[in-house]
Short mmCIF file of C-alpha atoms in Angstrom, two decimals:
data_model
loop_
_atom_site.label_atom_id
_atom_site.label_comp_id
_atom_site.label_asym_id
_atom_site.label_seq_id
_atom_site.Cartn_x
_atom_site.Cartn_y
_atom_site.Cartn_z
CA ALA A 1 139.66 140.58 149.02
CA ARG A 2 141.54 137.98 146.90
CA LEU A 3 140.58 135.17 149.19
CA THR A 4 136.90 136.22 149.00
CA THR A 5 137.01 136.26 145.21
CA TYR A 6 138.69 132.87 145.17
CA VAL A 7 136.13 131.26 147.57
CA GLU A 8 133.20 132.74 145.60
CA GLY A 9 134.67 131.12 142.48
CA LEU A 10 134.54 127.74 144.06
CA VAL A 11 130.85 127.61 143.44
CA HIS A 12 131.60 126.97 139.75
CA GLY A 13 134.36 124.44 140.50
CA ALA A 14 134.43 120.72 140.27
CA ALA A 15 135.90 118.05 142.55
CA ARG A 16 137.51 115.04 140.96
CA GLY A 17 135.91 116.00 137.66
CA ARG A 18 132.43 116.32 139.01
CA THR A 19 130.37 119.34 139.95
CA ALA A 20 128.65 119.57 143.32
CA GLU A 21 125.37 119.32 141.56
CA GLU A 22 126.35 116.04 139.85
CA ILE A 23 127.57 114.63 143.18
CA VAL A 24 124.37 115.48 144.99
CA ALA A 25 121.94 114.45 142.21
CA ASP A 26 123.22 110.97 141.33
CA ALA A 27 123.64 108.37 144.03
CA GLY A 28 126.14 106.34 141.97
CA VAL A 29 128.29 109.39 141.34
CA ARG A 30 128.11 110.34 145.02
CA ALA A 31 129.13 106.80 146.11
CA ALA A 32 132.15 106.75 143.73
CA PHE A 33 133.10 110.27 144.86
CA VAL A 34 132.92 109.28 148.59
CA THR A 35 135.00 106.16 147.92
CA GLU A 36 137.71 108.24 146.19
CA LEU A 37 137.62 110.90 148.86
CA ASP A 38 137.83 108.23 151.67
CA ALA A 39 140.93 106.64 149.93
CA TRP A 40 142.60 110.03 149.54
CA ALA A 41 141.84 110.98 153.18
CA LYS A 42 143.41 107.67 154.46
CA SER A 43 146.56 108.13 152.45
CA TYR A 44 146.97 111.93 153.26
CA ALA A 45 149.96 112.94 155.33
CA ALA A 46 150.12 116.50 156.42
CA PRO A 47 153.27 118.27 155.30
CA SER A 48 155.73 119.52 157.89
CA PHE A 49 155.70 123.29 158.33
CA GLY A 50 158.55 124.68 160.35
CA ARG A 51 158.89 128.29 161.41
CA ASP A 52 161.70 129.39 159.14
CA GLU A 53 162.06 131.92 156.34
CA LYS A 54 162.13 129.30 153.63
CA ASN A 55 158.68 128.06 154.50
CA LEU A 56 157.34 131.60 154.65
CA VAL A 57 158.59 132.13 151.07
CA LYS A 58 156.86 128.89 149.99
CA LEU A 59 153.61 129.84 151.69
CA THR A 60 153.65 133.24 150.08
CA SER A 61 154.34 131.79 146.68
CA PHE A 62 151.56 129.24 147.06
CA LEU A 63 149.05 131.85 148.13
CA SER A 64 150.05 134.16 145.30
CA ALA A 65 149.46 131.31 142.80
CA LYS A 66 146.06 130.39 144.30
CA LEU A 67 144.89 133.93 144.91
CA PRO A 68 146.03 136.02 141.92
CA GLY A 69 145.66 139.77 142.26
#
C-alpha cells in the first residue's frame, strides 16, 4: 500500500527541477534534460549489496524513509 501511494505521488513530481509536462512540451528543455540524464547515466556506478544483516538494516531504513507509513 505504501509503495502504491508513493508511485501515484510521482505524477506530481519533478526530475532535475522540471516537470514531465515541461520536458515533453519544450524541445530545448527536453534536450537539456536528456544531456544531463546521459551524463548521470555514464557516471553511475551501482552500489554493492552483499547479503548480510547490515545491508538489510540499510535497505529497511531507506524504504521506511521513501515510503512513510
